[in-house]
PDB file of C-alpha atoms in Angstrom:
ATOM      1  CA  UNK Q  71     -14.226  -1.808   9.272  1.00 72.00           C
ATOM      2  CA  UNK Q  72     -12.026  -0.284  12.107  1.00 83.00           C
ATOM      3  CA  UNK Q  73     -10.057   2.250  11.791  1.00 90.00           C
ATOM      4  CA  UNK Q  74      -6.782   2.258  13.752  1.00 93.00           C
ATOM      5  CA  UNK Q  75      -4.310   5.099  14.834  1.00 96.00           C
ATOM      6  CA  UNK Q  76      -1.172   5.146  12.881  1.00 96.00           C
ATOM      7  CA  UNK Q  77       1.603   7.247  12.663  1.00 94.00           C
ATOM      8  CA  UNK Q  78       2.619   5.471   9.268  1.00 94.00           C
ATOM      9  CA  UNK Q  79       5.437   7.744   9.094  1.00 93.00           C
ATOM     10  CA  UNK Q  80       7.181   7.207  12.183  1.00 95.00           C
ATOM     11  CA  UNK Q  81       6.271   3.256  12.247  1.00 96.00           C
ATOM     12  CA  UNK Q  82       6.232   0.902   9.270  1.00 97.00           C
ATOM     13  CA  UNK Q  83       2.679  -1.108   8.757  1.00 97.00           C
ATOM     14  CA  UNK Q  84       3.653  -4.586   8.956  1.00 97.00           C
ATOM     15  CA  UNK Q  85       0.460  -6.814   7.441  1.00 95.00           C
ATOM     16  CA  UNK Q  86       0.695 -10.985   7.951  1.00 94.00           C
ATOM     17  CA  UNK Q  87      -0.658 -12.946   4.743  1.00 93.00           C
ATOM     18  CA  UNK Q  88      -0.819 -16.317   4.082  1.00 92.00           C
ATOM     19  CA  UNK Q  89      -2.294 -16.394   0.344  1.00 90.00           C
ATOM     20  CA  UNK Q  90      -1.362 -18.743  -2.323  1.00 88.00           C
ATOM     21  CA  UNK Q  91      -0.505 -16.921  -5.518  1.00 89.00           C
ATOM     22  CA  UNK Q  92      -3.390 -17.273  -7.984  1.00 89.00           C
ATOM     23  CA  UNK Q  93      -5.936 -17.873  -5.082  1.00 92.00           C
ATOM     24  CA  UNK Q  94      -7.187 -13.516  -5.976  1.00 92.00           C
ATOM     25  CA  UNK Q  95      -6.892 -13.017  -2.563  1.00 90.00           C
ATOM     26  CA  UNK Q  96      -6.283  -9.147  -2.003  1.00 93.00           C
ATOM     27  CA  UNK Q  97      -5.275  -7.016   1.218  1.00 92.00           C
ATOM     28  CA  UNK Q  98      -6.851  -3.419   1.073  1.00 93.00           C
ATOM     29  CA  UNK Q  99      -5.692  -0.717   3.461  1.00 94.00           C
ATOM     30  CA  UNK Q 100      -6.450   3.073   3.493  1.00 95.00           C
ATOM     31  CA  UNK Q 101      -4.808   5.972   5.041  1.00 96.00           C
ATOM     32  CA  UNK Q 102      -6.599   8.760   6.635  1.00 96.00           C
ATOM     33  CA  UNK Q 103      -5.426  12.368   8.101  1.00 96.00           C
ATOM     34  CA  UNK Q 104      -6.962  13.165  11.475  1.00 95.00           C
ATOM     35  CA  UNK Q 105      -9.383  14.956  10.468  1.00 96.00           C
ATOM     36  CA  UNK Q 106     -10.533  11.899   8.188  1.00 95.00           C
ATOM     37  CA  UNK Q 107      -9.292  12.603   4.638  1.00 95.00           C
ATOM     38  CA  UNK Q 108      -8.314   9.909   2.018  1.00 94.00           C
ATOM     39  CA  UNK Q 109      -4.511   9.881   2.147  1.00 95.00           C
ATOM     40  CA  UNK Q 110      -3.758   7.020   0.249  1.00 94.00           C
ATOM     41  CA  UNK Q 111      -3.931   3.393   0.129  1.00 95.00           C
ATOM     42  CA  UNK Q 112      -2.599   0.113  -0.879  1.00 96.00           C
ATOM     43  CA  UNK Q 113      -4.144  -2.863  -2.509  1.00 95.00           C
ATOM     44  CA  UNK Q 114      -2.486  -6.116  -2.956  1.00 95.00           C
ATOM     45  CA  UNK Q 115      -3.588  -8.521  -5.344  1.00 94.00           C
ATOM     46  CA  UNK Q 116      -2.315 -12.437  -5.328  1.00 92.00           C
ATOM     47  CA  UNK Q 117      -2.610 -13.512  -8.447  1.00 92.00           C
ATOM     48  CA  UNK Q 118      -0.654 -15.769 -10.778  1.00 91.00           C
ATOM     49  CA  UNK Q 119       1.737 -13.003 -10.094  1.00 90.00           C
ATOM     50  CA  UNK Q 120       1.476 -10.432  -6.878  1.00 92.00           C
ATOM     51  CA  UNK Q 121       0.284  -7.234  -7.737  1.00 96.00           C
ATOM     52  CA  UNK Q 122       0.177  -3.892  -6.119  1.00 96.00           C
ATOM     53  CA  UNK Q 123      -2.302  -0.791  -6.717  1.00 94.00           C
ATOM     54  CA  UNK Q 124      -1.919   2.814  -5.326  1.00 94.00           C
ATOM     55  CA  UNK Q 125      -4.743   4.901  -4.396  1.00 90.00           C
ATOM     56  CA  UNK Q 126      -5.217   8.478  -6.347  1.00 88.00           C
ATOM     57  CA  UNK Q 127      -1.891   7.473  -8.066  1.00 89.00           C
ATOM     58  CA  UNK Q 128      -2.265   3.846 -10.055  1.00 87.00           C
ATOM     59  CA  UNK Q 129      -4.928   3.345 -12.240  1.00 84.00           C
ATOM     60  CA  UNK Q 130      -5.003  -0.475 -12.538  1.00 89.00           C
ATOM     61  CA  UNK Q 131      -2.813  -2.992 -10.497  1.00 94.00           C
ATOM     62  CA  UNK Q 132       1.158  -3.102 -11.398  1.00 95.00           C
ATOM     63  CA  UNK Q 133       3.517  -6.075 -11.019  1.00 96.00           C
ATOM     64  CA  UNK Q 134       6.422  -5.662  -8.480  1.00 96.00           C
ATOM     65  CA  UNK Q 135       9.547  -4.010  -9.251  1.00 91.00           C
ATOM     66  CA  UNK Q 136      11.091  -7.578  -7.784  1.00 94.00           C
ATOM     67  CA  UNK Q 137       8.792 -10.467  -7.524  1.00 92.00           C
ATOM     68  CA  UNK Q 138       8.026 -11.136  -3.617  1.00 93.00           C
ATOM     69  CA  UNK Q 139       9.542 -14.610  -1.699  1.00 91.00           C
ATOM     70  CA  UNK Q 140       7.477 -17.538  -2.784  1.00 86.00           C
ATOM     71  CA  UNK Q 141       6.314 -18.688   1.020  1.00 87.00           C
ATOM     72  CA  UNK Q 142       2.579 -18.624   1.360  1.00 87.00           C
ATOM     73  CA  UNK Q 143       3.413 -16.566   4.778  1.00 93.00           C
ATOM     74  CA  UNK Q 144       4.022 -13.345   4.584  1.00 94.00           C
ATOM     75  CA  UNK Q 145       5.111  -9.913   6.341  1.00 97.00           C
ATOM     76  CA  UNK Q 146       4.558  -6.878   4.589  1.00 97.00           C
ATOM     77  CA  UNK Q 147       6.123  -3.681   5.513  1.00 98.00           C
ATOM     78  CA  UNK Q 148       4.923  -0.442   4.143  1.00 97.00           C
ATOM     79  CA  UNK Q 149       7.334   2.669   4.975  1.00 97.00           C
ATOM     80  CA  UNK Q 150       6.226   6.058   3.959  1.00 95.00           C
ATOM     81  CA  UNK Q 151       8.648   8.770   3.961  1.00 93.00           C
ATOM     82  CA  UNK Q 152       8.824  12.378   2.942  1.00 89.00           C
ATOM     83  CA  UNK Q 153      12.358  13.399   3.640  1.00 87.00           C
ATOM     84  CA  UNK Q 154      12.854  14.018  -0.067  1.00 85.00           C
ATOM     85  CA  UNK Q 155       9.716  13.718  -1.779  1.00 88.00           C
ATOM     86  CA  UNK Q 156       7.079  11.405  -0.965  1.00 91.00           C
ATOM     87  CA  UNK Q 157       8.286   7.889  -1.163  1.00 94.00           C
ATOM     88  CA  UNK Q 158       7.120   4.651  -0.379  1.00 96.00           C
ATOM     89  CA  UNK Q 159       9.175   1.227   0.015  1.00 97.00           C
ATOM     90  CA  UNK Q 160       7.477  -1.933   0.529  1.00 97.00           C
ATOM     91  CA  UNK Q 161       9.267  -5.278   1.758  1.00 98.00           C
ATOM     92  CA  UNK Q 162       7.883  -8.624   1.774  1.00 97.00           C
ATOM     93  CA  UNK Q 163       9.947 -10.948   4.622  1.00 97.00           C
ATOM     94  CA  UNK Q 164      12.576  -8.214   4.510  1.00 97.00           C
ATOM     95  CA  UNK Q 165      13.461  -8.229   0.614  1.00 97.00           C
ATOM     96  CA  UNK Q 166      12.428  -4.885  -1.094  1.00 97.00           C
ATOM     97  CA  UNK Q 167      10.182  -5.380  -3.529  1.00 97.00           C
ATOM     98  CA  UNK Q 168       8.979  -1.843  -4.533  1.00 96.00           C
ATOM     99  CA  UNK Q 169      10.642   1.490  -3.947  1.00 96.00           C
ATOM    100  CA  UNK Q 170       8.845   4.686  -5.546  1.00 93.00           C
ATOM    101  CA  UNK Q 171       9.215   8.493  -5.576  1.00 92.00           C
ATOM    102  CA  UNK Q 172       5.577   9.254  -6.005  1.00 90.00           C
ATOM    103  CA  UNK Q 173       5.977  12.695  -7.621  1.00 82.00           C
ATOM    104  CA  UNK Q 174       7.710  10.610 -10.058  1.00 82.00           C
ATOM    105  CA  UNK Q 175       6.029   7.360 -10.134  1.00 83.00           C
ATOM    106  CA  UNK Q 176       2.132   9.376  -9.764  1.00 82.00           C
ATOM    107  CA  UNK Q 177       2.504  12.433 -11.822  1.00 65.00           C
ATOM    108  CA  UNK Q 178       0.986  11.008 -14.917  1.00 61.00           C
ATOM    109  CA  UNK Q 179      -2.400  11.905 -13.585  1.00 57.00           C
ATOM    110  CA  UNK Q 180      -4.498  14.852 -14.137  1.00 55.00           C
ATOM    111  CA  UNK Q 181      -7.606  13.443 -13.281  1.00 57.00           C
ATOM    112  CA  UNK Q 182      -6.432  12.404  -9.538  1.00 62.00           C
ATOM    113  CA  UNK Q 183      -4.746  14.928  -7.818  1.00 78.00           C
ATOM    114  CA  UNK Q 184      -2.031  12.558  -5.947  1.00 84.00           C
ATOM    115  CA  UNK Q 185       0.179  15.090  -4.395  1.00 85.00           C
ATOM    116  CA  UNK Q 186      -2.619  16.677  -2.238  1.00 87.00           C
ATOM    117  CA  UNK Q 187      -3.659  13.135  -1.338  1.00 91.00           C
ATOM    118  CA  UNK Q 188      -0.405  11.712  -0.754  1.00 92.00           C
ATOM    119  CA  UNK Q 189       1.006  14.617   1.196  1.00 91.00           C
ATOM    120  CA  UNK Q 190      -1.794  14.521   3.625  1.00 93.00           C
ATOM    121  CA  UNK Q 191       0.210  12.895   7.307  1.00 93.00           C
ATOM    122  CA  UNK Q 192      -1.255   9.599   8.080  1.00 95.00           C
ATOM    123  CA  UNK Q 193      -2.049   8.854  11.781  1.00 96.00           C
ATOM    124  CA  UNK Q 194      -5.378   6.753  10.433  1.00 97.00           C
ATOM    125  CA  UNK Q 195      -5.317   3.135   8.633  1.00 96.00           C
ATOM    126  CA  UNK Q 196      -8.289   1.125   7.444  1.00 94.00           C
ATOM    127  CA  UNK Q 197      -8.464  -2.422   6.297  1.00 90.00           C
ATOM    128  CA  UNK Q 198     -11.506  -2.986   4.388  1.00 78.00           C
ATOM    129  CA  UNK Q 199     -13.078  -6.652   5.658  1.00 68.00           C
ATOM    130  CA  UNK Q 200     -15.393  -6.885   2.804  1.00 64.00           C
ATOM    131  CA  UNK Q 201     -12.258  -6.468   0.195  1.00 63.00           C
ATOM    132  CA  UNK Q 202      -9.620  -7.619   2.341  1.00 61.00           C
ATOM    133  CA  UNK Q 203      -9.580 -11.167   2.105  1.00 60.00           C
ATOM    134  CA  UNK Q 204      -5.468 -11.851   2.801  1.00 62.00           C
ATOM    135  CA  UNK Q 205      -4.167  -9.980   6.086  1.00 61.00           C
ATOM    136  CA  UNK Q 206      -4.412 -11.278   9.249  1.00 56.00           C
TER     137      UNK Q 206
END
């Protein structure tokens, strides 16, 4: 596992895939501060249906608010922005396929604390190789 430096605010994480739906391949990628702390993550899942978890925010994995393109290539991009709230938008070969206020979308949680997590700036990423089995 390396991790990279990443402004994730000022540049969108594009990720490459090329999984089949059902084949449970799964893309994992964390965000770190720079002093190292957990600022949240992303999981995608592709099963029968794509799915998408959030770290400290969802507790299982969540369908897409619009169900991605159906080409076995893929480009991701993740934009995180805080210009009113914390939001994240993810596109999938540029159509929008999730869009969420976080202090909205995470607040049901009182066991995670999301906002300290999520609020944390991101200049770290991580793919995990032993989870991620999708990007490349």
């Amino acid at each position: 596992d390396v991790v990279i430096e990443w402004d994730l605010e000022s540049t969108p994480l594009e990720i490459r895939t090329d999984s089949e739906l059902g084949s449970e391949d799964q893309v994992q990628v964390r965000f770190y501060s720079a002093v190292g702390a957990y600022a949240g993550g992303i999981m995608l899942l592709f099963s029968s249906t794509p799915q998408y978890s959030l770290g400290y925010c969802t507790s299982s994995y969540k369908d897409f608010a619009v169900n991605p393109p159906s080409a076995a290539d893929k480009v991701w991009r993740i934009t995180l922005t805080r210009t009113a709230g914390v939001r994240l938008v993810i596109h999938c070969n540029d159509v929008e396929v999730l869009n969420k206020l976080l202090s909205v979308f995470c607040n049901w949680s009182t066991t995670w604390n999301w906002s300290s997590t999520w609020n944390r700036d991101v200049t770290k990423i991580k793919f995990h190789s032993s989870r991620d089995t999708a990007s490349y």
